[in-house]
PDB file of N, CA and C in Angstrom:
ATOM      1  N   MET A 543     156.236  79.299 137.655  1.00 71.00           N
ATOM      2  CA  MET A 543     156.663  78.321 136.662  1.00 71.00           C
ATOM      3  C   MET A 543     156.227  78.774 135.269  1.00 71.00           C
ATOM      4  N   ASP A 544     157.095  78.560 134.324  1.00 83.00           N
ATOM      5  CA  ASP A 544     156.834  78.959 132.945  1.00 83.00           C
ATOM      6  C   ASP A 544     155.984  77.889 132.256  1.00 83.00           C
ATOM      7  N   TRP A 545     154.834  78.291 131.740  1.00 93.00           N
ATOM      8  CA  TRP A 545     153.936  77.325 131.090  1.00 93.00           C
ATOM      9  C   TRP A 545     154.555  76.742 129.826  1.00 93.00           C
ATOM     10  N   HIS A 546     155.542  77.455 129.242  1.00 97.00           N
ATOM     11  CA  HIS A 546     156.189  76.942 128.030  1.00 97.00           C
ATOM     12  C   HIS A 546     156.890  75.609 128.298  1.00 97.00           C
ATOM     13  N   ILE A 547     157.492  75.496 129.462  1.00 97.00           N
ATOM     14  CA  ILE A 547     158.205  74.256 129.813  1.00 97.00           C
ATOM     15  C   ILE A 547     157.217  73.099 129.924  1.00 97.00           C
ATOM     16  N   THR A 548     156.078  73.363 130.540  1.00 97.00           N
ATOM     17  CA  THR A 548     155.036  72.341 130.641  1.00 97.00           C
ATOM     18  C   THR A 548     154.551  71.939 129.254  1.00 97.00           C
ATOM     19  N   ALA A 549     154.287  72.935 128.411  1.00 98.00           N
ATOM     20  CA  ALA A 549     153.804  72.654 127.055  1.00 98.00           C
ATOM     21  C   ALA A 549     154.828  71.860 126.262  1.00 98.00           C
ATOM     22  N   LEU A 550     156.101  72.207 126.391  1.00 98.00           N
ATOM     23  CA  LEU A 550     157.143  71.473 125.666  1.00 98.00           C
ATOM     24  C   LEU A 550     157.211  70.016 126.119  1.00 98.00           C
ATOM     25  N   ALA A 551     157.221  69.793 127.421  1.00 98.00           N
ATOM     26  CA  ALA A 551     157.287  68.417 127.936  1.00 98.00           C
ATOM     27  C   ALA A 551     156.073  67.613 127.473  1.00 98.00           C
ATOM     28  N   LEU A 552     154.885  68.212 127.569  1.00 98.00           N
ATOM     29  CA  LEU A 552     153.675  67.517 127.113  1.00 98.00           C
ATOM     30  C   LEU A 552     153.703  67.295 125.605  1.00 98.00           C
ATOM     31  N   GLY A 553     154.284  68.232 124.873  1.00 98.00           N
ATOM     32  CA  GLY A 553     154.415  68.079 123.419  1.00 98.00           C
ATOM     33  C   GLY A 553     155.305  66.901 123.052  1.00 98.00           C
ATOM     34  N   PHE A 554     156.430  66.749 123.760  1.00 98.00           N
ATOM     35  CA  PHE A 554     157.310  65.612 123.495  1.00 98.00           C
ATOM     36  C   PHE A 554     156.614  64.299 123.855  1.00 98.00           C
ATOM     37  N   ILE A 555     155.858  64.297 124.945  1.00 98.00           N
ATOM     38  CA  ILE A 555     155.100  63.099 125.327  1.00 98.00           C
ATOM     39  C   ILE A 555     154.100  62.747 124.229  1.00 98.00           C
ATOM     40  N   ALA A 556     153.371  63.751 123.741  1.00 98.00           N
ATOM     41  CA  ALA A 556     152.382  63.515 122.682  1.00 98.00           C
ATOM     42  C   ALA A 556     153.047  63.024 121.401  1.00 98.00           C
ATOM     43  N   MET A 557     154.200  63.616 121.059  1.00 98.00           N
ATOM     44  CA  MET A 557     154.886  63.194 119.834  1.00 98.00           C
ATOM     45  C   MET A 557     155.380  61.756 119.951  1.00 98.00           C
ATOM     46  N   ASP A 558     155.813  61.357 121.148  1.00 98.00           N
ATOM     47  CA  ASP A 558     156.238  59.970 121.342  1.00 98.00           C
ATOM     48  C   ASP A 558     155.054  59.026 121.179  1.00 98.00           C
ATOM     49  N   LEU A 559     153.908  59.390 121.735  1.00 97.00           N
ATOM     50  CA  LEU A 559     152.706  58.560 121.551  1.00 97.00           C
ATOM     51  C   LEU A 559     152.349  58.446 120.072  1.00 97.00           C
ATOM     52  N   LEU A 560     152.384  59.575 119.377  1.00 97.00           N
ATOM     53  CA  LEU A 560     152.037  59.591 117.954  1.00 97.00           C
ATOM     54  C   LEU A 560     153.012  58.771 117.125  1.00 97.00           C
ATOM     55  N   THR A 561     154.315  58.994 117.302  1.00 97.00           N
ATOM     56  CA  THR A 561     155.298  58.250 116.498  1.00 97.00           C
ATOM     57  C   THR A 561     155.280  56.762 116.842  1.00 97.00           C
ATOM     58  N   GLY A 562     155.019  56.437 118.109  1.00 96.00           N
ATOM     59  CA  GLY A 562     154.922  55.027 118.497  1.00 96.00           C
ATOM     60  C   GLY A 562     153.750  54.344 117.818  1.00 96.00           C
ATOM     61  N   PHE A 563     152.612  55.026 117.782  1.00 96.00           N
ATOM     62  CA  PHE A 563     151.431  54.461 117.139  1.00 96.00           C
ATOM     63  C   PHE A 563     151.643  54.349 115.628  1.00 96.00           C
ATOM     64  N   VAL A 564     152.193  55.386 115.010  1.00 97.00           N
ATOM     65  CA  VAL A 564     152.412  55.385 113.561  1.00 97.00           C
ATOM     66  C   VAL A 564     153.354  54.252 113.167  1.00 97.00           C
ATOM     67  N   GLN A 565     154.451  54.093 113.911  1.00 96.00           N
ATOM     68  CA  GLN A 565     155.387  53.015 113.536  1.00 96.00           C
ATOM     69  C   GLN A 565     154.766  51.652 113.788  1.00 96.00           C
ATOM     70  N   ALA A 566     153.917  51.510 114.806  1.00 96.00           N
ATOM     71  CA  ALA A 566     153.248  50.225 115.050  1.00 96.00           C
ATOM     72  C   ALA A 566     152.268  49.903 113.918  1.00 96.00           C
ATOM     73  N   VAL A 567     151.543  50.907 113.441  1.00 96.00           N
ATOM     74  CA  VAL A 567     150.633  50.696 112.313  1.00 96.00           C
ATOM     75  C   VAL A 567     151.437  50.323 111.074  1.00 96.00           C
ATOM     76  N   ALA A 568     152.503  51.074 110.802  1.00 95.00           N
ATOM     77  CA  ALA A 568     153.320  50.812 109.608  1.00 95.00           C
ATOM     78  C   ALA A 568     153.947  49.421 109.640  1.00 95.00           C
ATOM     79  N   ASN A 569     154.339  48.962 110.824  1.00 93.00           N
ATOM     80  CA  ASN A 569     154.997  47.661 110.952  1.00 93.00           C
ATOM     81  C   ASN A 569     154.012  46.542 111.301  1.00 93.00           C
ATOM     82  N   LYS A 570     152.703  46.893 111.316  1.00 95.00           N
ATOM     83  CA  LYS A 570     151.649  45.914 111.617  1.00 95.00           C
ATOM     84  C   LYS A 570     151.870  45.215 112.956  1.00 95.00           C
ATOM     85  N   THR A 571     152.252  46.032 113.962  1.00 95.00           N
ATOM     86  CA  THR A 571     152.495  45.488 115.304  1.00 95.00           C
ATOM     87  C   THR A 571     151.652  46.197 116.368  1.00 95.00           C
ATOM     88  N   VAL A 572     150.502  46.746 115.961  1.00 95.00           N
ATOM     89  CA  VAL A 572     149.652  47.456 116.912  1.00 95.00           C
ATOM     90  C   VAL A 572     149.160  46.465 117.972  1.00 95.00           C
ATOM     91  N   SER A 573     149.336  46.847 119.214  1.00 95.00           N
ATOM     92  CA  SER A 573     148.943  45.981 120.323  1.00 95.00           C
ATOM     93  C   SER A 573     148.284  46.839 121.393  1.00 95.00           C
ATOM     94  N   SER A 574     147.060  46.481 121.755  1.00 94.00           N
ATOM     95  CA  SER A 574     146.362  47.266 122.782  1.00 94.00           C
ATOM     96  C   SER A 574     147.098  47.173 124.122  1.00 94.00           C
ATOM     97  N   THR A 575     147.729  46.044 124.383  1.00 96.00           N
ATOM     98  CA  THR A 575     148.488  45.887 125.628  1.00 96.00           C
ATOM     99  C   THR A 575     149.671  46.846 125.653  1.00 96.00           C
ATOM    100  N   LYS A 576     150.413  46.909 124.552  1.00 94.00           N
ATOM    101  CA  LYS A 576     151.557  47.829 124.492  1.00 94.00           C
ATOM    102  C   LYS A 576     151.091  49.277 124.571  1.00 94.00           C
ATOM    103  N   MET A 577     149.972  49.590 123.921  1.00 94.00           N
ATOM    104  CA  MET A 577     149.452  50.956 123.959  1.00 94.00           C
ATOM    105  C   MET A 577     149.030  51.321 125.379  1.00 94.00           C
ATOM    106  N   ARG A 578     148.391  50.404 126.059  1.00 96.00           N
ATOM    107  CA  ARG A 578     147.959  50.644 127.430  1.00 96.00           C
ATOM    108  C   ARG A 578     149.180  50.842 128.339  1.00 96.00           C
ATOM    109  N   ASP A 579     150.178  49.988 128.187  1.00 96.00           N
ATOM    110  CA  ASP A 579     151.409  50.136 128.975  1.00 96.00           C
ATOM    111  C   ASP A 579     152.062  51.489 128.709  1.00 96.00           C
ATOM    112  N   GLY A 580     152.100  51.889 127.447  1.00 94.00           N
ATOM    113  CA  GLY A 580     152.682  53.173 127.081  1.00 94.00           C
ATOM    114  C   GLY A 580     151.921  54.339 127.684  1.00 94.00           C
ATOM    115  N   LEU A 581     150.589  54.243 127.674  1.00 96.00           N
ATOM    116  CA  LEU A 581     149.779  55.311 128.272  1.00 96.00           C
ATOM    117  C   LEU A 581     150.011  55.406 129.779  1.00 96.00           C
ATOM    118  N   TRP A 582     150.139  54.265 130.452  1.00 97.00           N
ATOM    119  CA  TRP A 582     150.431  54.296 131.889  1.00 97.00           C
ATOM    120  C   TRP A 582     151.796  54.918 132.145  1.00 97.00           C
ATOM    121  N   HIS A 583     152.747  54.600 131.284  1.00 96.00           N
ATOM    122  CA  HIS A 583     154.090  55.163 131.394  1.00 96.00           C
ATOM    123  C   HIS A 583     154.028  56.689 131.259  1.00 96.00           C
ATOM    124  N   LYS A 584     153.263  57.163 130.290  1.00 97.00           N
ATOM    125  CA  LYS A 584     153.113  58.613 130.074  1.00 97.00           C
ATOM    126  C   LYS A 584     152.391  59.250 131.252  1.00 97.00           C
ATOM    127  N   CYS A 585     151.406  58.560 131.811  1.00 98.00           N
ATOM    128  CA  CYS A 585     150.720  59.078 133.004  1.00 98.00           C
ATOM    129  C   CYS A 585     151.723  59.252 134.153  1.00 98.00           C
ATOM    130  N   GLY A 586     152.645  58.320 134.267  1.00 98.00           N
ATOM    131  CA  GLY A 586     153.689  58.426 135.290  1.00 98.00           C
ATOM    132  C   GLY A 586     154.531  59.671 135.095  1.00 98.00           C
ATOM    133  N   PHE A 587     154.876  59.970 133.843  1.00 98.00           N
ATOM    134  CA  PHE A 587     155.642  61.192 133.554  1.00 98.00           C
ATOM    135  C   PHE A 587     154.848  62.431 133.957  1.00 98.00           C
ATOM    136  N   VAL A 588     153.586  62.482 133.570  1.00 98.00           N
ATOM    137  CA  VAL A 588     152.753  63.657 133.868  1.00 98.00           C
ATOM    138  C   VAL A 588     152.576  63.801 135.378  1.00 98.00           C
ATOM    139  N   LEU A 589     152.360  62.702 136.080  1.00 98.00           N
ATOM    140  CA  LEU A 589     152.216  62.761 137.529  1.00 98.00           C
ATOM    141  C   LEU A 589     153.516  63.206 138.203  1.00 98.00           C
ATOM    142  N   THR A 590     154.654  62.810 137.654  1.00 98.00           N
ATOM    143  CA  THR A 590     155.943  63.255 138.190  1.00 98.00           C
ATOM    144  C   THR A 590     156.116  64.755 137.990  1.00 98.00           C
ATOM    145  N   MET A 591     155.688  65.258 136.824  1.00 98.00           N
ATOM    146  CA  MET A 591     155.721  66.706 136.594  1.00 98.00           C
ATOM    147  C   MET A 591     154.834  67.419 137.608  1.00 98.00           C
ATOM    148  N   LEU A 592     153.649  66.883 137.836  1.00 97.00           N
ATOM    149  CA  LEU A 592     152.715  67.482 138.783  1.00 97.00           C
ATOM    150  C   LEU A 592     153.299  67.469 140.201  1.00 97.00           C
ATOM    151  N   LEU A 593     153.902  66.366 140.590  1.00 97.00           N
ATOM    152  CA  LEU A 593     154.521  66.263 141.911  1.00 97.00           C
ATOM    153  C   LEU A 593     155.631  67.298 142.071  1.00 97.00           C
ATOM    154  N   ALA A 594     156.495  67.430 141.071  1.00 96.00           N
ATOM    155  CA  ALA A 594     157.585  68.404 141.136  1.00 96.00           C
ATOM    156  C   ALA A 594     157.041  69.825 141.258  1.00 96.00           C
ATOM    157  N   ALA A 595     156.010  70.136 140.481  1.00 96.00           N
ATOM    158  CA  ALA A 595     155.400  71.471 140.552  1.00 96.00           C
ATOM    159  C   ALA A 595     154.781  71.703 141.927  1.00 96.00           C
ATOM    160  N   LEU A 596     154.109  70.704 142.460  1.00 95.00           N
ATOM    161  CA  LEU A 596     153.461  70.831 143.762  1.00 95.00           C
ATOM    162  C   LEU A 596     154.493  71.025 144.876  1.00 95.00           C
ATOM    163  N   ILE A 597     155.597  70.291 144.797  1.00 94.00           N
ATOM    164  CA  ILE A 597     156.661  70.446 145.798  1.00 94.00           C
ATOM    165  C   ILE A 597     157.239  71.854 145.740  1.00 94.00           C
ATOM    166  N   GLU A 598     157.523  72.334 144.521  1.00 94.00           N
ATOM    167  CA  GLU A 598     158.051  73.694 144.394  1.00 94.00           C
ATOM    168  C   GLU A 598     157.069  74.722 144.949  1.00 94.00           C
ATOM    169  N   TRP A 599     155.806  74.548 144.664  1.00 93.00           N
ATOM    170  CA  TRP A 599     154.788  75.475 145.151  1.00 93.00           C
ATOM    171  C   TRP A 599     154.711  75.422 146.678  1.00 93.00           C
ATOM    172  N   ALA A 600     154.748  74.212 147.218  1.00 94.00           N
ATOM    173  CA  ALA A 600     154.653  74.037 148.675  1.00 94.00           C
ATOM    174  C   ALA A 600     155.820  74.702 149.391  1.00 94.00           C
ATOM    175  N   THR A 601     157.011  74.669 148.803  1.00 93.00           N
ATOM    176  CA  THR A 601     158.179  75.255 149.473  1.00 93.00           C
ATOM    177  C   THR A 601     158.072  76.772 149.592  1.00 93.00           C
ATOM    178  N   GLN A 602     157.151  77.377 148.884  1.00 91.00           N
ATOM    179  CA  GLN A 602     156.927  78.818 149.029  1.00 91.00           C
ATOM    180  C   GLN A 602     156.172  79.123 150.319  1.00 91.00           C
ATOM    181  N   TYR A 603     155.470  78.143 150.863  1.00 94.00           N
ATOM    182  CA  TYR A 603     154.614  78.360 152.027  1.00 94.00           C
ATOM    183  C   TYR A 603     155.014  77.532 153.248  1.00 94.00           C
ATOM    184  N   ILE A 604     155.689  76.416 152.999  1.00 94.00           N
ATOM    185  CA  ILE A 604     156.026  75.483 154.076  1.00 94.00           C
ATOM    186  C   ILE A 604     157.507  75.156 153.993  1.00 94.00           C
ATOM    187  N   ASP A 605     158.170  75.067 155.123  1.00 92.00           N
ATOM    188  CA  ASP A 605     159.579  74.667 155.141  1.00 92.00           C
ATOM    189  C   ASP A 605     159.647  73.140 155.096  1.00 92.00           C
ATOM    190  N   LEU A 606     159.998  72.634 153.940  1.00 89.00           N
ATOM    191  CA  LEU A 606     160.122  71.179 153.779  1.00 89.00           C
ATOM    192  C   LEU A 606     161.536  70.698 154.100  1.00 89.00           C
ATOM    193  N   GLY A 607     162.389  71.634 154.485  1.00 90.00           N
ATOM    194  CA  GLY A 607     163.763  71.273 154.814  1.00 90.00           C
ATOM    195  C   GLY A 607     164.709  71.408 153.638  1.00 90.00           C
ATOM    196  N   PHE A 608     164.187  71.774 152.494  1.00 84.00           N
ATOM    197  CA  PHE A 608     165.022  71.985 151.314  1.00 84.00           C
ATOM    198  C   PHE A 608     164.310  72.936 150.369  1.00 84.00           C
ATOM    199  N   THR A 609     165.091  73.615 149.585  1.00 85.00           N
ATOM    200  CA  THR A 609     164.546  74.430 148.499  1.00 85.00           C
ATOM    201  C   THR A 609     165.462  74.246 147.301  1.00 85.00           C
ATOM    202  N   LEU A 610     164.967  73.603 146.318  1.00 88.00           N
ATOM    203  CA  LEU A 610     165.716  73.454 145.084  1.00 88.00           C
ATOM    204  C   LEU A 610     164.739  73.299 143.938  1.00 88.00           C
ATOM    205  N   PRO A 611     165.149  73.760 142.793  1.00 92.00           N
ATOM    206  CA  PRO A 611     164.243  73.636 141.647  1.00 92.00           C
ATOM    207  C   PRO A 611     164.078  72.167 141.266  1.00 92.00           C
ATOM    208  N   LEU A 612     162.855  71.761 141.099  1.00 95.00           N
ATOM    209  CA  LEU A 612     162.571  70.381 140.713  1.00 95.00           C
ATOM    210  C   LEU A 612     161.853  70.304 139.372  1.00 95.00           C
ATOM    211  N   PHE A 613     160.953  71.240 139.137  1.00 96.00           N
ATOM    212  CA  PHE A 613     160.087  71.137 137.974  1.00 96.00           C
ATOM    213  C   PHE A 613     160.863  71.146 136.661  1.00 96.00           C
ATOM    214  N   VAL A 614     161.732  72.123 136.476  1.00 97.00           N
ATOM    215  CA  VAL A 614     162.480  72.211 135.209  1.00 97.00           C
ATOM    216  C   VAL A 614     163.379  70.990 135.011  1.00 97.00           C
ATOM    217  N   PRO A 615     164.152  70.564 136.019  1.00 97.00           N
ATOM    218  CA  PRO A 615     164.970  69.355 135.807  1.00 97.00           C
ATOM    219  C   PRO A 615     164.136  68.114 135.479  1.00 97.00           C
ATOM    220  N   VAL A 616     162.974  67.971 136.129  1.00 98.00           N
ATOM    221  CA  VAL A 616     162.100  66.829 135.833  1.00 98.00           C
ATOM    222  C   VAL A 616     161.633  66.908 134.387  1.00 98.00           C
ATOM    223  N   CYS A 617     161.212  68.095 133.943  1.00 98.00           N
ATOM    224  CA  CYS A 617     160.747  68.264 132.565  1.00 98.00           C
ATOM    225  C   CYS A 617     161.866  68.006 131.567  1.00 98.00           C
ATOM    226  N   VAL A 618     163.079  68.471 131.881  1.00 98.00           N
ATOM    227  CA  VAL A 618     164.214  68.234 130.986  1.00 98.00           C
ATOM    228  C   VAL A 618     164.495  66.739 130.871  1.00 98.00           C
ATOM    229  N   PHE A 619     164.483  66.027 132.000  1.00 98.00           N
ATOM    230  CA  PHE A 619     164.690  64.581 131.968  1.00 98.00           C
ATOM    231  C   PHE A 619     163.639  63.897 131.101  1.00 98.00           C
ATOM    232  N   ILE A 620     162.383  64.281 131.286  1.00 98.00           N
ATOM    233  CA  ILE A 620     161.291  63.692 130.498  1.00 98.00           C
ATOM    234  C   ILE A 620     161.482  63.993 129.020  1.00 98.00           C
ATOM    235  N   MET A 621     161.829  65.239 128.689  1.00 98.00           N
ATOM    236  CA  MET A 621     162.021  65.602 127.277  1.00 98.00           C
ATOM    237  C   MET A 621     163.165  64.813 126.653  1.00 98.00           C
ATOM    238  N   LEU A 622     164.281  64.673 127.364  1.00 96.00           N
ATOM    239  CA  LEU A 622     165.412  63.906 126.820  1.00 96.00           C
ATOM    240  C   LEU A 622     165.039  62.441 126.623  1.00 96.00           C
ATOM    241  N   THR A 623     164.315  61.882 127.576  1.00 96.00           N
ATOM    242  CA  THR A 623     163.849  60.498 127.456  1.00 96.00           C
ATOM    243  C   THR A 623     162.942  60.343 126.235  1.00 96.00           C
ATOM    244  N   GLU A 624     162.040  61.285 126.057  1.00 97.00           N
ATOM    245  CA  GLU A 624     161.103  61.225 124.933  1.00 97.00           C
ATOM    246  C   GLU A 624     161.816  61.430 123.601  1.00 97.00           C
ATOM    247  N   ILE A 625     162.820  62.288 123.564  1.00 95.00           N
ATOM    248  CA  ILE A 625     163.566  62.508 122.317  1.00 95.00           C
ATOM    249  C   ILE A 625     164.184  61.199 121.836  1.00 95.00           C
ATOM    250  N   VAL A 626     164.791  60.460 122.745  1.00 92.00           N
ATOM    251  CA  VAL A 626     165.393  59.172 122.369  1.00 92.00           C
ATOM    252  C   VAL A 626     164.310  58.213 121.881  1.00 92.00           C
ATOM    253  N   SER A 627     163.193  58.153 122.596  1.00 94.00           N
ATOM    254  CA  SER A 627     162.110  57.251 122.206  1.00 94.00           C
ATOM    255  C   SER A 627     161.506  57.642 120.857  1.00 94.00           C
ATOM    256  N   ILE A 628     161.336  58.934 120.628  1.00 96.00           N
ATOM    257  CA  ILE A 628     160.806  59.412 119.341  1.00 96.00           C
ATOM    258  C   ILE A 628     161.750  59.016 118.212  1.00 96.00           C
ATOM    259  N   PHE A 629     163.050  59.205 118.432  1.00 94.00           N
ATOM    260  CA  PHE A 629     164.001  58.840 117.381  1.00 94.00           C
ATOM    261  C   PHE A 629     164.011  57.332 117.154  1.00 94.00           C
ATOM    262  N   GLU A 630     163.855  56.543 118.213  1.00 92.00           N
ATOM    263  CA  GLU A 630     163.749  55.083 118.044  1.00 92.00           C
ATOM    264  C   GLU A 630     162.542  54.740 117.177  1.00 92.00           C
ATOM    265  N   ASN A 631     161.417  55.402 117.427  1.00 94.00           N
ATOM    266  CA  ASN A 631     160.219  55.170 116.617  1.00 94.00           C
ATOM    267  C   ASN A 631     160.452  55.561 115.164  1.00 94.00           C
ATOM    268  N   ILE A 632     161.130  56.675 114.950  1.00 93.00           N
ATOM    269  CA  ILE A 632     161.433  57.119 113.583  1.00 93.00           C
ATOM    270  C   ILE A 632     162.350  56.117 112.894  1.00 93.00           C
ATOM    271  N   CYS A 633     163.303  55.560 113.630  1.00 91.00           N
ATOM    272  CA  CYS A 633     164.192  54.539 113.054  1.00 91.00           C
ATOM    273  C   CYS A 633     163.417  53.275 112.682  1.00 91.00           C
ATOM    274  N   GLU A 634     162.375  52.961 113.436  1.00 91.00           N
ATOM    275  CA  GLU A 634     161.522  51.819 113.087  1.00 91.00           C
ATOM    276  C   GLU A 634     160.765  52.093 111.786  1.00 91.00           C
ATOM    277  N   LEU A 635     160.412  53.358 111.568  1.00 92.00           N
ATOM    278  CA  LEU A 635     159.725  53.745 110.329  1.00 92.00           C
ATOM    279  C   LEU A 635     160.700  53.818 109.158  1.00 92.00           C
ATOM    280  N   SER A 636     161.912  54.274 109.430  1.00 89.00           N
ATOM    281  CA  SER A 636     162.935  54.459 108.389  1.00 89.00           C
ATOM    282  C   SER A 636     164.207  53.744 108.825  1.00 89.00           C
ATOM    283  N   PRO A 637     164.290  52.440 108.606  1.00 85.00           N
ATOM    284  CA  PRO A 637     165.425  51.657 109.096  1.00 85.00           C
ATOM    285  C   PRO A 637     166.792  52.151 108.609  1.00 85.00           C
ATOM    286  N   GLU A 638     166.815  52.874 107.472  1.00 85.00           N
ATOM    287  CA  GLU A 638     168.107  53.384 107.000  1.00 85.00           C
ATOM    288  C   GLU A 638     168.708  54.382 107.992  1.00 85.00           C
ATOM    289  N   LEU A 639     167.876  54.984 108.822  1.00 86.00           N
ATOM    290  CA  LEU A 639     168.382  55.907 109.854  1.00 86.00           C
ATOM    291  C   LEU A 639     169.041  55.154 111.004  1.00 86.00           C
ATOM    292  N   ALA A 640     168.677  53.889 111.161  1.00 80.00           N
ATOM    293  CA  ALA A 640     169.200  53.107 112.286  1.00 80.00           C
ATOM    294  C   ALA A 640     170.715  52.978 112.241  1.00 80.00           C
ATOM    295  N   GLY A 641     171.295  53.025 111.063  1.00 79.00           N
ATOM    296  CA  GLY A 641     172.746  52.922 110.945  1.00 79.00           C
ATOM    297  C   GLY A 641     173.441  54.269 110.908  1.00 79.00           C
ATOM    298  N   SER A 642     172.702  55.331 111.095  1.00 82.00           N
ATOM    299  CA  SER A 642     173.271  56.678 110.998  1.00 82.00           C
ATOM    300  C   SER A 642     174.123  57.028 112.216  1.00 82.00           C
ATOM    301  N   LYS A 643     174.914  58.069 112.065  1.00 82.00           N
ATOM    302  CA  LYS A 643     175.735  58.557 113.177  1.00 82.00           C
ATOM    303  C   LYS A 643     174.851  58.989 114.348  1.00 82.00           C
ATOM    304  N   LEU A 644     173.689  59.579 114.032  1.00 81.00           N
ATOM    305  CA  LEU A 644     172.772  60.014 115.080  1.00 81.00           C
ATOM    306  C   LEU A 644     172.262  58.817 115.875  1.00 81.00           C
ATOM    307  N   ALA A 645     171.918  57.740 115.189  1.00 80.00           N
ATOM    308  CA  ALA A 645     171.457  56.527 115.872  1.00 80.00           C
ATOM    309  C   ALA A 645     172.576  55.942 116.731  1.00 80.00           C
ATOM    310  N   GLN A 646     173.801  56.029 116.242  1.00 79.00           N
ATOM    311  CA  GLN A 646     174.944  55.551 117.030  1.00 79.00           C
ATOM    312  C   GLN A 646     175.107  56.378 118.295  1.00 79.00           C
ATOM    313  N   LEU A 647     174.868  57.679 118.176  1.00 80.00           N
ATOM    314  CA  LEU A 647     174.943  58.563 119.343  1.00 80.00           C
ATOM    315  C   LEU A 647     173.948  58.125 120.406  1.00 80.00           C
ATOM    316  N   PHE A 648     172.730  57.772 119.975  1.00 74.00           N
ATOM    317  CA  PHE A 648     171.695  57.319 120.905  1.00 74.00           C
ATOM    318  C   PHE A 648     171.785  55.825 121.210  1.00 74.00           C
ATOM    319  N   LYS A 649     172.743  55.146 120.557  1.00 72.00           N
ATOM    320  CA  LYS A 649     172.922  53.690 120.714  1.00 72.00           C
ATOM    321  C   LYS A 649     171.644  52.934 120.363  1.00 72.00           C
ATOM    322  N   ILE A 650     171.045  53.337 119.244  1.00 68.00           N
ATOM    323  CA  ILE A 650     169.805  52.725 118.777  1.00 68.00           C
ATOM    324  C   ILE A 650     170.149  51.602 117.808  1.00 68.00           C
ATOM    325  N   ASP A 651     169.580  50.438 118.059  1.00 65.00           N
ATOM    326  CA  ASP A 651     169.805  49.285 117.194  1.00 65.00           C
ATOM    327  C   ASP A 651     168.437  48.723 116.815  1.00 65.00           C
ATOM    328  N   VAL A 652     167.979  49.048 115.617  1.00 59.00           N
ATOM    329  CA  VAL A 652     166.685  48.564 115.134  1.00 59.00           C
ATOM    330  C   VAL A 652     166.897  47.237 114.453  1.00 59.00           C
ATOM    331  N   LYS A 653     166.070  46.245 114.819  1.00 57.00           N
ATOM    332  CA  LYS A 653     166.184  44.915 114.215  1.00 57.00           C
ATOM    333  C   LYS A 653     165.589  44.905 112.836  1.00 57.00           C
TER     334      LYS A 653
END
């Protein structure tokens, strides 16, 4: 497995945490409950990456009845999910972006 893919996925996760916190501070909506929920959500992503890597590794030694790449698709899904969330956070910081063509592409509607 390429460590770059892991680093990229973790980087997008970190950027989502950072942009979420920054927009909450800017909008005076910081909530420990929301932060805790977000951290658990991110832990779920990291654990899913770990599970996919472990399954791929196991298939090298044990016949699980299937062999297919899991790690890269899981990381790509996580990165795409985080990209949308990061852009939503940026739109909360800069509401003028909420009406942009890019926001329409992501179907982002900031109140």
